[in-house]
Short mmCIF file of C-alpha atoms in Angstrom, two decimals:
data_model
loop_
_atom_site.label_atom_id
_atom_site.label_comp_id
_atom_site.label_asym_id
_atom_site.label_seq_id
_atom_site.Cartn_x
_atom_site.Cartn_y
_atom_site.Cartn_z
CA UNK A 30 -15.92 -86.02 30.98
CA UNK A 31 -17.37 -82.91 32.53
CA UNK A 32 -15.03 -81.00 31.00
CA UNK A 33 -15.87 -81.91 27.29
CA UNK A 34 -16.64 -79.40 25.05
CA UNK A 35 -20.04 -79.52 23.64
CA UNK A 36 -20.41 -76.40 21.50
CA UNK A 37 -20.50 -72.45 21.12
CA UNK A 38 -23.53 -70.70 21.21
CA UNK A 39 -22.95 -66.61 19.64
CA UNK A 40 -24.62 -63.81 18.21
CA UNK A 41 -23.14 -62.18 15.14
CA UNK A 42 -24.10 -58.72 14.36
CA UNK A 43 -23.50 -57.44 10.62
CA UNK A 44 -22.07 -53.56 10.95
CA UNK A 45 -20.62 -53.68 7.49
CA UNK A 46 -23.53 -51.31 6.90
CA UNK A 47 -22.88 -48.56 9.85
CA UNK A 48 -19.07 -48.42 9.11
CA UNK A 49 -20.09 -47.76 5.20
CA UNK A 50 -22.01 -44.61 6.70
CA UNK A 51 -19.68 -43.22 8.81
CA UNK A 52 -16.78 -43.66 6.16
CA UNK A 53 -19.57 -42.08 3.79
CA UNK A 54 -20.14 -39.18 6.65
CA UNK A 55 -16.21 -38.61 7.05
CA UNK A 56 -15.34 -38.50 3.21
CA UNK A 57 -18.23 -35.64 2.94
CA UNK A 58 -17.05 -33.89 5.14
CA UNK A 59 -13.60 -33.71 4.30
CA UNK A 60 -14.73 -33.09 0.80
CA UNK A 61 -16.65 -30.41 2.59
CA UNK A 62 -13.41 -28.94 4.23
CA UNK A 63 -11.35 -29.04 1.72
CA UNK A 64 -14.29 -26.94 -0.64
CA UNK A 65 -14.54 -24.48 2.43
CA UNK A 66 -10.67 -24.28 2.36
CA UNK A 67 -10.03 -24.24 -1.09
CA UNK A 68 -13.01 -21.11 -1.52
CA UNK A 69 -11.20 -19.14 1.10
CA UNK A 70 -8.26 -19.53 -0.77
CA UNK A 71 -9.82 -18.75 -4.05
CA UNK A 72 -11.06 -15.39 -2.35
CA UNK A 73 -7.91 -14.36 -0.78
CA UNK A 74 -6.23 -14.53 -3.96
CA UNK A 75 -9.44 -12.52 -5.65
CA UNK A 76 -8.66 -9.64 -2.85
CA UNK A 77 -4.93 -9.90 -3.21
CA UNK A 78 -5.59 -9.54 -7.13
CA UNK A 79 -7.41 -6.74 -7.06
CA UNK A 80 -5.48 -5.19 -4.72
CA UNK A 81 -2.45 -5.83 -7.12
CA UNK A 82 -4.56 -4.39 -10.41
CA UNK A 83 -5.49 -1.49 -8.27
CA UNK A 84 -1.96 -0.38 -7.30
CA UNK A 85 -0.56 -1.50 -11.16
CA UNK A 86 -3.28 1.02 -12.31
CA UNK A 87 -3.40 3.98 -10.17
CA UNK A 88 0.37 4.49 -10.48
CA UNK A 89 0.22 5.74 -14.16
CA UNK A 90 -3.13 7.55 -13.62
CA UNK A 91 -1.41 9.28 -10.71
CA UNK A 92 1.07 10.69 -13.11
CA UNK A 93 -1.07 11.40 -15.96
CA UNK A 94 -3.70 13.41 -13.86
CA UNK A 95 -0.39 15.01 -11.74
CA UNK A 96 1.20 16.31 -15.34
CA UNK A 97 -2.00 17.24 -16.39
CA UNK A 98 -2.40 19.64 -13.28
CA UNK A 99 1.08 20.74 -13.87
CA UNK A 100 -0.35 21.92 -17.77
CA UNK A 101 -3.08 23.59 -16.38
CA UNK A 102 -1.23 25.58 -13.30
CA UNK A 103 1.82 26.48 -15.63
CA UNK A 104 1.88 30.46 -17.10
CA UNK A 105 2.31 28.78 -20.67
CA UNK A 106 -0.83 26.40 -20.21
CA UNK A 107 -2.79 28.93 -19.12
CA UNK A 108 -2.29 31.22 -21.97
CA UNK A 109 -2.53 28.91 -24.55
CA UNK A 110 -6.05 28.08 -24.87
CA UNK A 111 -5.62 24.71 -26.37
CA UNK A 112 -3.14 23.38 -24.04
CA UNK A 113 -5.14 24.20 -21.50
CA UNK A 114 -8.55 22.18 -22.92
CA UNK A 115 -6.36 19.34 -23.65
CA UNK A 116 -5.04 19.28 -20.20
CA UNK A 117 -8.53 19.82 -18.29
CA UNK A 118 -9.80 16.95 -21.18
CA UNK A 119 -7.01 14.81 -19.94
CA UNK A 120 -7.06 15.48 -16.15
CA UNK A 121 -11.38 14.66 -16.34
CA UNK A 122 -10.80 11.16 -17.92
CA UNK A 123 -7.56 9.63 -16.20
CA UNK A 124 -9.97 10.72 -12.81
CA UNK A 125 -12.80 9.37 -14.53
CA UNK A 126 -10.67 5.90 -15.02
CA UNK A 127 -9.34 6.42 -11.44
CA UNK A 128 -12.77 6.87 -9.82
CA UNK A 129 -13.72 3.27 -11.98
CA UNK A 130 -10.65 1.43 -10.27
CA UNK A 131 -11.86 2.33 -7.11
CA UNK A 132 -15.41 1.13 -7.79
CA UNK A 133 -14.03 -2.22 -8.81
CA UNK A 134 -11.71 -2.45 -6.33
CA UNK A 135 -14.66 -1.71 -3.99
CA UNK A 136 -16.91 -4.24 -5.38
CA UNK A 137 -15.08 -6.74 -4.14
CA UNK A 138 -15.26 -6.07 -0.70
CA UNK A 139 -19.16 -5.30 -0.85
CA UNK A 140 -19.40 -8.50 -2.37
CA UNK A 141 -17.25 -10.17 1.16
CA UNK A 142 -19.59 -7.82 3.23
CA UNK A 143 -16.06 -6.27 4.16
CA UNK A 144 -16.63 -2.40 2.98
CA UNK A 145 -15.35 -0.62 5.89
CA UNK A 146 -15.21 3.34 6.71
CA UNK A 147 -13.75 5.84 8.23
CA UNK A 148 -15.60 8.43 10.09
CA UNK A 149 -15.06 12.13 10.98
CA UNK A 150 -17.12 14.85 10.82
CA UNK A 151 -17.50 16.53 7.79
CA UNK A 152 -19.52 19.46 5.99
CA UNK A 153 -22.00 17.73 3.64
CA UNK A 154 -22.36 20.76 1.41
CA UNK A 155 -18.62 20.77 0.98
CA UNK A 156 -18.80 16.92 -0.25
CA UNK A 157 -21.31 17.57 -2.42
CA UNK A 158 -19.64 20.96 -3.87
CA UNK A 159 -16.79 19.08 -4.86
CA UNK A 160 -18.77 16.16 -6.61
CA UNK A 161 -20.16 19.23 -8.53
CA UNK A 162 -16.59 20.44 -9.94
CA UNK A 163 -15.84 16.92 -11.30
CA UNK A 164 -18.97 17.06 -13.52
CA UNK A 165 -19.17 20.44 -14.40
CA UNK A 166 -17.68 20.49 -17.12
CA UNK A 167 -19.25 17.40 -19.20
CA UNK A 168 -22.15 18.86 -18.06
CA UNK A 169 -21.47 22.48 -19.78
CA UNK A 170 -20.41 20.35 -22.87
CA UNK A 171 -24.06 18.77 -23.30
CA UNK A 172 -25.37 22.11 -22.05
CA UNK A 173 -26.98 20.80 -18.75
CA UNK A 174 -27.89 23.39 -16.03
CA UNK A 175 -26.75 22.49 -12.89
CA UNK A 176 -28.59 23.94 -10.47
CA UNK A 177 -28.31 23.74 -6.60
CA UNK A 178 -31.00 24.19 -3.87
CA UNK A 179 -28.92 24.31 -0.45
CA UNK A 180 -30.24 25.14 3.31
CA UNK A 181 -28.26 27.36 4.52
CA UNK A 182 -28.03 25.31 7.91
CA UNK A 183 -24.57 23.59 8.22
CA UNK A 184 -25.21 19.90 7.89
CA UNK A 185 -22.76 17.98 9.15
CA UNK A 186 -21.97 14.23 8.96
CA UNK A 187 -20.04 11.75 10.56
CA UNK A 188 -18.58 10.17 7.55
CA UNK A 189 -16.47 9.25 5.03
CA UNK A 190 -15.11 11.52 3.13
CA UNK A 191 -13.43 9.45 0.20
CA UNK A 192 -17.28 6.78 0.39
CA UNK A 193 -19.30 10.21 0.80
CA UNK A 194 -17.16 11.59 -2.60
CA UNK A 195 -18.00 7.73 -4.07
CA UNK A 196 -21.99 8.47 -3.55
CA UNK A 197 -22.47 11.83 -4.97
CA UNK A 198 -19.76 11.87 -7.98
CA UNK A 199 -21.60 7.84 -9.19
CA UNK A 200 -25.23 10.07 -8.76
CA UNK A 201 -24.01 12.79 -10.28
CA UNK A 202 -22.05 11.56 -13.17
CA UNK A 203 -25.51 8.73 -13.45
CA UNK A 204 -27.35 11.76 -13.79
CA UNK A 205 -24.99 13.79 -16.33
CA UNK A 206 -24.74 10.40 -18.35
CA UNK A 207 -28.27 10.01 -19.15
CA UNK A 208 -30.06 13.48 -19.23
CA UNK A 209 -29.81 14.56 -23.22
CA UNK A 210 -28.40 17.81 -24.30
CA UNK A 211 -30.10 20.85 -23.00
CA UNK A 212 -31.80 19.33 -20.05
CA UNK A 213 -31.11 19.74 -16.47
CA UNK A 214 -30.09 18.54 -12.94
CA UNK A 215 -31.23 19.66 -10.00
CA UNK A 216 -29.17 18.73 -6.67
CA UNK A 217 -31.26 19.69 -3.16
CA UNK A 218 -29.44 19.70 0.07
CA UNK A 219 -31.50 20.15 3.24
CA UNK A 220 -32.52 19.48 6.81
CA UNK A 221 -34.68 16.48 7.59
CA UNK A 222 -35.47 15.95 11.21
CA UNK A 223 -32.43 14.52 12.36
CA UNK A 224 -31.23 13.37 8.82
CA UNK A 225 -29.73 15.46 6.25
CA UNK A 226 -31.65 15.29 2.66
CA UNK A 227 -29.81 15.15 -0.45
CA UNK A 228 -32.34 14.70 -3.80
CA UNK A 229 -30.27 14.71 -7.28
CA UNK A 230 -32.91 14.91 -9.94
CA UNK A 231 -32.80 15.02 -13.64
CA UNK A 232 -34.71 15.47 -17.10
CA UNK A 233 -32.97 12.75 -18.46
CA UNK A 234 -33.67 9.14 -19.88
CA UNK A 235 -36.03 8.02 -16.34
CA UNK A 236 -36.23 4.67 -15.45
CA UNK A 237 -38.68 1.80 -16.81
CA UNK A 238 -41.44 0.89 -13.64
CA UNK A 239 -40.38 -2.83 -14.40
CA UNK A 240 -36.65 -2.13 -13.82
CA UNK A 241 -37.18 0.42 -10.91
CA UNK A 242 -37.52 -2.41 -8.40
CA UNK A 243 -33.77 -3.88 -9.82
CA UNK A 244 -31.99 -0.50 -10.04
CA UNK A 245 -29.55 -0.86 -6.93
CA UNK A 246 -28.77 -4.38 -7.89
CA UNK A 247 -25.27 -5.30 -8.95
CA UNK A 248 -24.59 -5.81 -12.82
CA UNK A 249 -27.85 -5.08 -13.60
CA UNK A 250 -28.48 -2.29 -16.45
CA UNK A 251 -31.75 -1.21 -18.16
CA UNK A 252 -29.89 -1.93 -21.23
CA UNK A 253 -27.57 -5.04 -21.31
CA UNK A 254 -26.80 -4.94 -25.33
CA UNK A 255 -23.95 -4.23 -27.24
CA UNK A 256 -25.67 -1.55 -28.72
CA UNK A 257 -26.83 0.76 -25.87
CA UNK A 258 -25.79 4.05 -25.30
CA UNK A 259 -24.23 4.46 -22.43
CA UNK A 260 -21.60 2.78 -21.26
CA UNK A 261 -21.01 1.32 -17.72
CA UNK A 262 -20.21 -1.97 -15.60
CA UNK A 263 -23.69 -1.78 -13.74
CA UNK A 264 -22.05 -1.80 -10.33
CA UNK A 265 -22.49 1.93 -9.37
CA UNK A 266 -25.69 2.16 -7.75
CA UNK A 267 -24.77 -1.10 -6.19
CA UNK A 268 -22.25 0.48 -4.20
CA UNK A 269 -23.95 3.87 -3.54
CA UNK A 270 -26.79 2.21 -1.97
CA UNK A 271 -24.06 -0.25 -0.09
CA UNK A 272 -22.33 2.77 0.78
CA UNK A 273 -25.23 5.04 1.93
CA UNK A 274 -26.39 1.86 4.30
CA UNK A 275 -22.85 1.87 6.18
CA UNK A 276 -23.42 5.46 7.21
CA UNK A 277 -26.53 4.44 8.86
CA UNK A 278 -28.67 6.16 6.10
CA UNK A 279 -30.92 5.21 3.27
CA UNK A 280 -31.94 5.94 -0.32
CA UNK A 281 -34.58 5.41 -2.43
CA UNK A 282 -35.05 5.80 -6.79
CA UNK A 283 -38.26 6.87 -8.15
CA UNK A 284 -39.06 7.93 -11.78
CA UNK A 285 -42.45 8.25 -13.91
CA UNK A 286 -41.35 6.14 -16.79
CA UNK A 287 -39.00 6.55 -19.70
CA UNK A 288 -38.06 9.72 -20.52
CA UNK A 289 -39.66 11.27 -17.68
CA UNK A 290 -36.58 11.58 -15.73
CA UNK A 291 -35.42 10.52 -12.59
CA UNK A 292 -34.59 11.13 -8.92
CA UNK A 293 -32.04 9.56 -6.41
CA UNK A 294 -32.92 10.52 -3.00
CA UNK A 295 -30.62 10.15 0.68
CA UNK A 296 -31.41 10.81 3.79
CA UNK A 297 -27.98 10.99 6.04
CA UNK A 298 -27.87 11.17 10.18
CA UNK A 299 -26.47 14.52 11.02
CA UNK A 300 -24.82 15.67 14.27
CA UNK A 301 -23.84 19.02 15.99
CA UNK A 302 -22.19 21.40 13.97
CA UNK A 303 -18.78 22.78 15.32
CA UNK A 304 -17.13 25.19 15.02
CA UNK A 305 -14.64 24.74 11.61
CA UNK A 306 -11.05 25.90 11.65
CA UNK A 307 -10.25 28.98 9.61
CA UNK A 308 -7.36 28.75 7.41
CA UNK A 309 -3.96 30.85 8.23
CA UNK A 310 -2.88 33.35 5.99
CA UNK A 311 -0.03 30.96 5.19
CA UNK A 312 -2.07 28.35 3.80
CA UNK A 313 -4.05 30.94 1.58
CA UNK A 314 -1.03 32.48 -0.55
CA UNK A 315 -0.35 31.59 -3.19
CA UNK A 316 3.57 30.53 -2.56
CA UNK A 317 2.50 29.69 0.91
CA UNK A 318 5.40 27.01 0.37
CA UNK A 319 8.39 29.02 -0.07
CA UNK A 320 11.04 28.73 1.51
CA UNK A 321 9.55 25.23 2.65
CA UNK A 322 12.08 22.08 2.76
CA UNK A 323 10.29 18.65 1.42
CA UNK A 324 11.26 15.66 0.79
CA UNK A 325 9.67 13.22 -1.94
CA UNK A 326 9.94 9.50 -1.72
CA UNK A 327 8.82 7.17 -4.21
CA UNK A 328 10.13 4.31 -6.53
CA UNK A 329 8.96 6.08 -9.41
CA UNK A 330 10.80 8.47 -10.98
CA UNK A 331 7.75 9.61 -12.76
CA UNK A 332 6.14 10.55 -9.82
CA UNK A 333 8.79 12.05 -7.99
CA UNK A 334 9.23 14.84 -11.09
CA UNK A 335 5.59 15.31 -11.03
CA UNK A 336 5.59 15.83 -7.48
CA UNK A 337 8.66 17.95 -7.37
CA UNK A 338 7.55 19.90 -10.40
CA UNK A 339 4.11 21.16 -8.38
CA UNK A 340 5.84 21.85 -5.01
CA UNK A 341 8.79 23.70 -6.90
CA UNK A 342 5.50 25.93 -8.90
CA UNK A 343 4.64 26.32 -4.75
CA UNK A 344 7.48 27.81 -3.74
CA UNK A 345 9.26 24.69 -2.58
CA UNK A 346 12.67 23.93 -1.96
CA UNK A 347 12.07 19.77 -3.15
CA UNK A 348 15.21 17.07 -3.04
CA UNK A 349 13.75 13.77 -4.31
CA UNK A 350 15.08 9.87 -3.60
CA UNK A 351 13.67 6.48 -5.25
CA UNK A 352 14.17 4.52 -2.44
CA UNK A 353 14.04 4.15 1.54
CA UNK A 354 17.95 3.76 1.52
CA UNK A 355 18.62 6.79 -0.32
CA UNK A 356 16.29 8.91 1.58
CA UNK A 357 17.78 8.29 4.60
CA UNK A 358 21.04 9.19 2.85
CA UNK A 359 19.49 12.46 1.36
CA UNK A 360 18.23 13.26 4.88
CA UNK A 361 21.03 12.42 7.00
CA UNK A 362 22.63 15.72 6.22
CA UNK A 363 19.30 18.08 5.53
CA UNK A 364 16.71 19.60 7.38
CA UNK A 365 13.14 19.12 6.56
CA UNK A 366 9.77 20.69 6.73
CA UNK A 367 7.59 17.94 5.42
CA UNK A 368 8.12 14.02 4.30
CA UNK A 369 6.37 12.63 1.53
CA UNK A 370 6.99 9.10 1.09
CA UNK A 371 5.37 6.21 -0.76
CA UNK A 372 4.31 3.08 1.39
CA UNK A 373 5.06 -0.06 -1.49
CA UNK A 374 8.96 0.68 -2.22
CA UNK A 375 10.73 -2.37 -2.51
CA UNK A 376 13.79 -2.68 -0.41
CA UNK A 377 12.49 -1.14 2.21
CA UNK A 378 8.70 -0.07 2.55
CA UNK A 379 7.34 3.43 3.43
CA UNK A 380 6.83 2.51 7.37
CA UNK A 381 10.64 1.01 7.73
CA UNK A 382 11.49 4.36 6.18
CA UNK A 383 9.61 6.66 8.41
CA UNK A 384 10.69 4.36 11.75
CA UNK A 385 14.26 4.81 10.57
CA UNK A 386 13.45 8.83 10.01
CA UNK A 387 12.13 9.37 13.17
CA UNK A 388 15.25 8.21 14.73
CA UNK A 389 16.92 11.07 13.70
CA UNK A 390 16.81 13.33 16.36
CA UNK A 391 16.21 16.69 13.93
CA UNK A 392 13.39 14.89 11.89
CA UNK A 393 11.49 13.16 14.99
CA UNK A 394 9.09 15.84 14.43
CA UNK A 395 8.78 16.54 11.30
CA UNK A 396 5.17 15.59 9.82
CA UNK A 397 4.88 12.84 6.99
CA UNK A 398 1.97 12.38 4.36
CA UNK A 399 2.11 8.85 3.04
CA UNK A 400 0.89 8.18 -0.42
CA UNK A 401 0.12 4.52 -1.54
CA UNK A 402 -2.10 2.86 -4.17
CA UNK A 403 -3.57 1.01 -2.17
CA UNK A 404 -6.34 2.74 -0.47
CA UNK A 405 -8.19 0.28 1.45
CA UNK A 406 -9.35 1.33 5.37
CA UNK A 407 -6.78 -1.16 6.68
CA UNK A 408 -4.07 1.02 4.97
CA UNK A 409 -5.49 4.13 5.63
CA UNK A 410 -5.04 2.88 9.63
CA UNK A 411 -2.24 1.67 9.22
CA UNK A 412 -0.35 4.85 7.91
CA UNK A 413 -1.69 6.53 11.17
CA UNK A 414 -0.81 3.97 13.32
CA UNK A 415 2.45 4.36 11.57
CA UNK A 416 2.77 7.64 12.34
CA UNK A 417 1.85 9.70 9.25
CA UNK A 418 -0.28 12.83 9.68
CA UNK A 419 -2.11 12.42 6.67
CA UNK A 420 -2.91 9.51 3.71
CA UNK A 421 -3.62 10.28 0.47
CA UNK A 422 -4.85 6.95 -2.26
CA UNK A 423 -3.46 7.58 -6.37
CA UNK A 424 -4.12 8.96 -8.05
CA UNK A 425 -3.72 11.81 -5.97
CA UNK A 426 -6.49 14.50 -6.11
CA UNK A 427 -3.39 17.55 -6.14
CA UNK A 428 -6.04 20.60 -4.46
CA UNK A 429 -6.43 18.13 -1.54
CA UNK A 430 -2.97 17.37 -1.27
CA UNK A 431 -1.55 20.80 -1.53
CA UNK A 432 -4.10 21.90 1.06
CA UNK A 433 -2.80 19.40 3.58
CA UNK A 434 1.18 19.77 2.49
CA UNK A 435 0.46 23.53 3.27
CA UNK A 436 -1.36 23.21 6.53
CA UNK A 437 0.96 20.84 7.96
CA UNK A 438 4.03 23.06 7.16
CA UNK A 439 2.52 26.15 8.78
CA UNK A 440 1.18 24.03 11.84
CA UNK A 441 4.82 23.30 11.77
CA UNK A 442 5.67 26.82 11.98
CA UNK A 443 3.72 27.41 14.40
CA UNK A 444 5.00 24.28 16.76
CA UNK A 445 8.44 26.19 16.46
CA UNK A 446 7.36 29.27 17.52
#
């Protein structure tokens, strides 16, 4: 029969080996996803930690260093000679701890490559004079001369002020740290070419030639034991030199050895100098505040009482509310000058709170600082976006804040006139 079938002729081919690989290939990389994913994670909740720990600890600094300002400005503080030590000795610590959070805080964010700043111009020598003040006085307890070499050319930077402040104060307070009783520091400000030039020298402990080449590296210290000296988290320098790089500058550490000293050295891109406004009589006086109408937001009473406390020893007529709801109550009935309101309330947050203010029709103009404790460049833009004038990170440095809270009431002034 033709049709009979005779046999089958095929050709097997074995893949049991190829699909084993490709399973292989798609198991590694959804182990690799899922390591990617889980790191992310693991990172997100690092930055929403410390952002957390930052906030929990600036809050109770900011009231410690605000009552401790409150001692030293009061008639009773000032004539008692220990009250006023112990609150100067009070104040210089809780900012000492304050200016730590921040470093930690920030060495997160160096570590993500996510350090951000904000630039305006700004008066280098005026940076660096108020780096000075915050060391001055440790320094006249070891006896250390400071002593400053400036140019008298106006050097001006487009920079961050608060990252600027982080640089010199972590040089300065290096510096003040390791020079011995009796010796000295020597900060030079001048004109380089293009660059502004900012040594900080001292006669102090110097730097070992083995250790020089490690000395802007993060958690490393000349001496790691229990038993050193000086105290520290090693992540200082880390960030100065971090911080000196995002302003498009550099530095550089030399020393001759131990006990030879040492010197930190930064060279800055300057621009044009304009002209700087001069402050109004207003903002000079002493009680340039009287007669001024402010109100202070915030979820802690603490704060509030500190807060009112200073502006009252201004001249300021203060009414106070712990919450967005009942500062929209206070101010449905009052009229304002200024608006001082926290930004993490719960209820109703500081930005809800100002939106709701500014649809009153006698406070759409009326300027607002926000404070927060969290002072990370995203909420720094946000509170402008936001529509505050002004931002200010706890603990709050009070001279600063007073200076603004006074210049925004007499640019008020003059808005009315």
């Amino acid at each position: 029969d033709k049709n009979e079938l005779i046999g089958i002729v095929g050709v097997s081919v074995d893949i049991s080996d190829a699909k084993v690989a490709e399973a292989e290939r798609a198991r590694l990389l959804d182990r690799e996803k899922l390591a990617r994913e889980e790191a992310e994670q693991a990172n997100r909740l690092k930055d929403e930690f410390l952002a957390t720990l930052s906030h929990e600890l600036r809050n109770p600094l900011n009231v410690v260093i605000g009552y401790s300002e409150i001692l030293r400005r009061s008639v009773g503080g000032q004539n008692q000679e220990f009250v006023h030590t112990a609150a100067e000795v009070i104040r210089r610590n809780a900012l000492a701890q304050s200016q730590l959070v921040s470093d930690l805080l920030d060495l997160s964010r160096l570590q993500m490559r996510k350090l951000t700043i904000n630039r305006q111009p700004l008066i280098l020598s005026t940076i660096i004079s108020d780096a000075i003040d915050t060391v001055k006085v440790e320094a006249e307890a070891k006896n250390i001369s400071l002593d400053v070499e400036a140019s008298e050319d106006l050097l001006v930077v487009d920079g961050d002020p608060v990252r600027l402040g982080q640089i010199a104060w972590n040089l300065l307070n290096n510096a003040v740290k390791f020079t011995p009783t009796g010796g000295k520091i020597t900060i030079s400000l001048s004109a380089d070419g293009p660059n502004a030039k900012l040594i900080i020298s001292d006669t102090g402990q110097g730097i070992a030639p083995d250790f020089l080449p490690h000395v802007f590296e993060i958690f490393r210290q000349a001496d790691g034991s229990s038993s050193r000296k000086q105290g520290g988290l090693g992540i200082g320098l880390a960030l100065v030199k971090q911080l000196v790089e995002l302003h498009g500058g550099l530095i550089t550490a030399s020393s001759k050895g131990l006990d030879q000293g040492a010197q930190f050295t930064i060279w800055l891109p300057t621009q044009a100098a304009k002209e700087t406004p001069k402050l109004s009589d207003a903002h000079r006086s002493e009680r340039a505040l009287s007669q001024k109408q402010i109100l202070v937001v915030d979820d802690s009473k603490e704060t509030t009482d500190m807060l009112s406390r200073l502006l009252q020893m201004e001249g300021a007529d203060v009414r106070t509310a712990r919450s967005g709801f009942e500062a929209i109550e206070v101010a449905s009935d009052s009229q304002f000058d200024l608006i001082i309101s926290d930004i993490s309330m719960p209820g109703m947050d500081g930005y809800e709170l100002l939106n709701r203010l500014r649809s009153m029709p006698f406070l759409k103009k009326v300027p607002a600082l926000a404070l927060t404790g969290f002072g990370s460049a995203c909420d720094i833009s946000r509170a402008h976006e936001e529509g505050f004038a002004q931002h200010f990170t706890k603990p709050l440095d009070i001279d600063k804040l007073l200076d603004s809270i006074k210049t925004l009431t007499s640019q008020n002034d003059l808005q009315e006139q």
